[in-house]
Each structure stands twice: as structure tokens, then as C-alpha cells.
Tab-separated table of C-alpha atoms in Angstrom:
chain	number	residue	atom	x	y	z
A	1	MET	CA	-48.757	-97.611	61.082
A	2	PHE	CA	-45.324	-96.000	60.798
A	3	SER	CA	-46.725	-92.616	61.877
A	4	ARG	CA	-48.185	-94.198	65.048
A	5	ILE	CA	-44.824	-95.715	65.933
A	6	LEU	CA	-43.084	-92.411	65.263
A	7	ALA	CA	-45.632	-90.499	67.354
A	8	GLY	CA	-45.261	-93.000	70.194
A	9	ALA	CA	-41.481	-92.711	70.120
A	10	ALA	CA	-41.705	-88.911	70.157
A	11	LEU	CA	-44.075	-89.004	73.129
A	12	LEU	CA	-41.782	-91.388	75.004
A	13	CYS	CA	-38.764	-89.142	74.400
A	14	ALA	CA	-40.673	-86.048	75.488
A	15	SER	CA	-41.882	-87.695	78.695
A	16	SER	CA	-38.434	-89.019	79.608
A	17	ALA	CA	-36.856	-85.579	79.140
A	18	GLY	CA	-38.953	-84.282	82.034
A	19	PHE	CA	-38.205	-87.246	84.282
A	20	ALA	CA	-36.349	-86.410	87.476
A	21	PHE	CA	-34.898	-88.888	89.927
A	22	ASP	CA	-36.521	-88.788	93.360
A	23	PHE	CA	-33.876	-89.486	95.980
A	24	LYS	CA	-34.563	-89.686	99.704
A	25	SER	CA	-32.759	-91.334	102.581
A	26	ILE	CA	-33.612	-93.818	105.292
A	27	GLY	CA	-34.926	-91.898	108.304
A	28	ALA	CA	-33.803	-91.744	111.923
A	29	SER	CA	-33.839	-95.524	112.446
A	30	PRO	CA	-32.735	-98.477	110.317
A	31	VAL	CA	-35.639	-100.053	108.404
A	32	VAL	CA	-36.485	-103.490	107.079
A	33	LEU	CA	-36.831	-103.636	103.295
A	34	TYR	CA	-39.349	-106.104	101.880
A	35	ASP	CA	-39.910	-107.915	98.575
A	36	ALA	CA	-43.548	-106.729	98.455
A	37	PRO	CA	-45.482	-103.646	99.635
A	38	SER	CA	-46.553	-105.250	102.930
A	39	GLN	CA	-45.052	-106.213	106.271
A	40	LYS	CA	-46.217	-109.722	105.375
A	41	GLY	CA	-43.746	-109.737	102.463
A	42	GLY	CA	-40.386	-111.417	102.648
A	43	LYS	CA	-37.728	-109.488	104.545
A	44	LEU	CA	-34.781	-108.764	102.262
A	45	TYR	CA	-32.384	-106.749	104.398
A	46	ILE	CA	-32.089	-103.925	106.915
A	47	ALA	CA	-31.205	-100.518	105.497
A	48	PRO	CA	-29.082	-98.365	107.813
A	49	ARG	CA	-30.057	-94.885	108.957
A	50	GLY	CA	-29.156	-92.239	106.366
A	51	MET	CA	-28.729	-94.624	103.424
A	52	PRO	CA	-29.725	-92.881	100.178
A	53	VAL	CA	-32.416	-94.537	98.065
A	54	GLU	CA	-34.074	-93.703	94.772
A	55	VAL	CA	-37.869	-93.839	94.892
A	56	VAL	CA	-38.961	-95.864	91.867
A	57	LEU	CA	-42.690	-96.244	92.537
A	58	ALA	CA	-45.272	-95.207	95.134
A	59	TYR	CA	-48.117	-97.577	96.025
A	60	GLY	CA	-50.379	-96.285	98.780
A	61	ASP	CA	-48.320	-95.932	101.969
A	62	TRP	CA	-45.455	-97.939	100.445
A	63	VAL	CA	-42.620	-97.012	98.090
A	64	LYS	CA	-40.427	-99.168	95.909
A	65	VAL	CA	-36.820	-98.024	96.248
A	66	ARG	CA	-33.490	-98.750	94.573
A	67	ASP	CA	-30.223	-98.640	96.498
A	68	ALA	CA	-26.700	-97.839	95.326
A	69	SER	CA	-26.053	-101.449	94.301
A	70	GLY	CA	-29.189	-101.492	92.134
A	71	ASP	CA	-31.234	-103.737	94.424
A	72	VAL	CA	-34.957	-102.933	94.495
A	73	ALA	CA	-37.173	-103.365	97.577
A	74	TRP	CA	-40.234	-101.963	99.339
A	75	THR	CA	-40.561	-99.857	102.499
A	76	GLU	CA	-43.165	-97.663	104.115
A	77	ALA	CA	-42.973	-94.089	102.792
A	78	ARG	CA	-43.192	-92.631	106.303
A	79	LEU	CA	-39.841	-94.220	107.187
A	80	LEU	CA	-37.975	-92.156	104.584
A	81	SER	CA	-36.500	-88.721	105.143
A	82	PRO	CA	-36.373	-85.901	102.585
A	83	LYS	CA	-32.825	-85.180	103.808
A	84	ARG	CA	-30.526	-85.870	100.880
A	85	MET	CA	-27.555	-88.116	101.457
A	86	VAL	CA	-25.052	-89.540	98.991
A	87	VAL	CA	-22.777	-92.546	99.301
A	88	VAL	CA	-19.226	-92.522	98.000
A	89	ARG	CA	-18.728	-95.150	95.306
A	90	SER	CA	-15.062	-94.493	94.504
A	91	ALA	CA	-12.089	-95.517	96.589
A	92	SER	CA	-10.307	-92.489	98.059
A	93	ALA	CA	-12.582	-89.795	96.628
A	94	ARG	CA	-11.358	-86.257	97.247
A	95	VAL	CA	-13.614	-83.582	98.711
A	96	ARG	CA	-12.228	-80.233	97.592
A	97	ALA	CA	-12.481	-76.660	98.874
A	98	ALA	CA	-13.987	-75.528	95.551
A	99	ALA	CA	-15.659	-77.197	92.584
A	100	ASP	CA	-12.379	-77.567	90.731
A	101	ASP	CA	-9.888	-80.425	90.325
A	102	THR	CA	-7.031	-78.053	91.222
A	103	ALA	CA	-8.633	-76.864	94.503
A	104	ALA	CA	-7.115	-78.019	97.776
A	105	ALA	CA	-8.426	-81.309	99.154
A	106	VAL	CA	-10.453	-80.797	102.328
A	107	MET	CA	-10.589	-84.527	103.009
A	108	VAL	CA	-10.267	-87.900	101.346
A	109	VAL	CA	-13.226	-90.228	101.854
A	110	ASP	CA	-13.355	-93.982	101.435
A	111	LYS	CA	-15.868	-96.007	99.488
A	112	SER	CA	-19.316	-96.369	101.165
A	113	VAL	CA	-18.979	-93.251	103.350
A	114	LEU	CA	-22.243	-91.308	103.705
A	115	LEU	CA	-22.193	-87.572	103.030
A	116	GLU	CA	-25.021	-85.050	103.309
A	117	LEU	CA	-25.873	-83.283	100.060
A	118	VAL	CA	-25.768	-79.553	100.871
A	119	ASP	CA	-26.482	-78.039	97.440
A	120	ALA	CA	-27.850	-79.409	94.188
A	121	PRO	CA	-25.143	-80.641	91.819
A	122	ALA	CA	-23.854	-78.183	89.227
A	123	ALA	CA	-21.266	-78.631	86.483
A	124	GLY	CA	-20.361	-82.133	87.652
A	125	TRP	CA	-19.771	-81.198	91.312
A	126	ALA	CA	-21.891	-81.481	94.467
A	127	LYS	CA	-21.423	-79.625	97.734
A	128	VAL	CA	-21.398	-82.130	100.604
A	129	ARG	CA	-20.974	-82.238	104.382
A	130	HIS	CA	-19.345	-85.015	106.378
A	131	ARG	CA	-20.861	-85.926	109.751
A	132	ASP	CA	-17.875	-84.248	111.448
A	133	GLY	CA	-19.015	-80.929	109.922
A	134	SER	CA	-16.385	-80.660	107.170
A	135	THR	CA	-17.830	-79.363	103.905
A	136	GLY	CA	-16.556	-79.246	100.378
A	137	PHE	CA	-17.163	-80.295	96.791
A	138	ILE	CA	-17.019	-83.791	95.373
A	139	ARG	CA	-17.285	-84.964	91.789
A	140	VAL	CA	-20.770	-86.274	91.056
A	141	ALA	CA	-19.165	-89.287	89.355
A	142	ASP	CA	-17.671	-90.306	92.747
A	143	VAL	CA	-21.018	-90.567	94.579
A	144	TRP	CA	-24.430	-92.197	94.235
A	145	GLY	CA	-27.657	-90.483	95.191
A	146	VAL	CA	-27.795	-87.415	92.972
């Protein structure tokens, strides 16, 4: 019995090590998020264009997504974009010229600002672009969606 439990725990740990978060963003238009995988489900809220979401589950043409606040809802997969966006979750987060706390600040962004993820995060930093075209590096801890 103990060996089965141990084997199960080892399998669970091995499978979770390979798990990767699947982030996407809301496409070109705002979308309605539902409480079930159907347009007949209850309407929860409207997600704005560009909002990052984590895909939790796929069910046919529908996906269950989680937003930055942790709320879970359903939307049609075709309404999502592979373009990666992040949302700032810290007040007055600094975007820097280089991935270093001592680098010059390119801009200061407020909480809830959307930024495009330019490069995959490395060493705790992510390269981002503001909609005005400014680019720089932000601490991964200051954003959600990576």
C-alpha cells in the first residue's frame, strides 16, 4: 500500500515539473465570459481587448480561463489571441532600460496597465512594450501573465 502511495506521489511530482502555464490574451474585440462552456451559460463579465488570461482547460471550441484576479470563466477559443500581454499588478512599477535594478527607468507604469510581452522572461525580468512603443524590462514579480 505504501509503495503505491509513494509511486503515485512520484508520478504527480514528475508530471507537475513539466507543466507550463498557457497564457493568451483577449483578441481584437472585448468578449463576454460565461460560467459554462456555452453561450446559453450565465454571463459573468466582459473582458477587454488585450486582457491576459491563463488557459486552464480546453473543452471542444471552448476554453476555461483564469484572469489576474483569479476569477475563472469560459470563452470561445477562437476569441483569444496568441499575442502575449501582461498586466501590471504593482503600483508605480518601473520599466528599466536593462534587466537590472540599477538601470535607468524608461517609464513608470501604474497598476492595471497592459504591456505587450516582447521576450520570454529570464532571470526574473521580462522585456515589455507599452502601446506608445516604449520598450524596456520589468520585474516579473510586478506583472501577471507570465
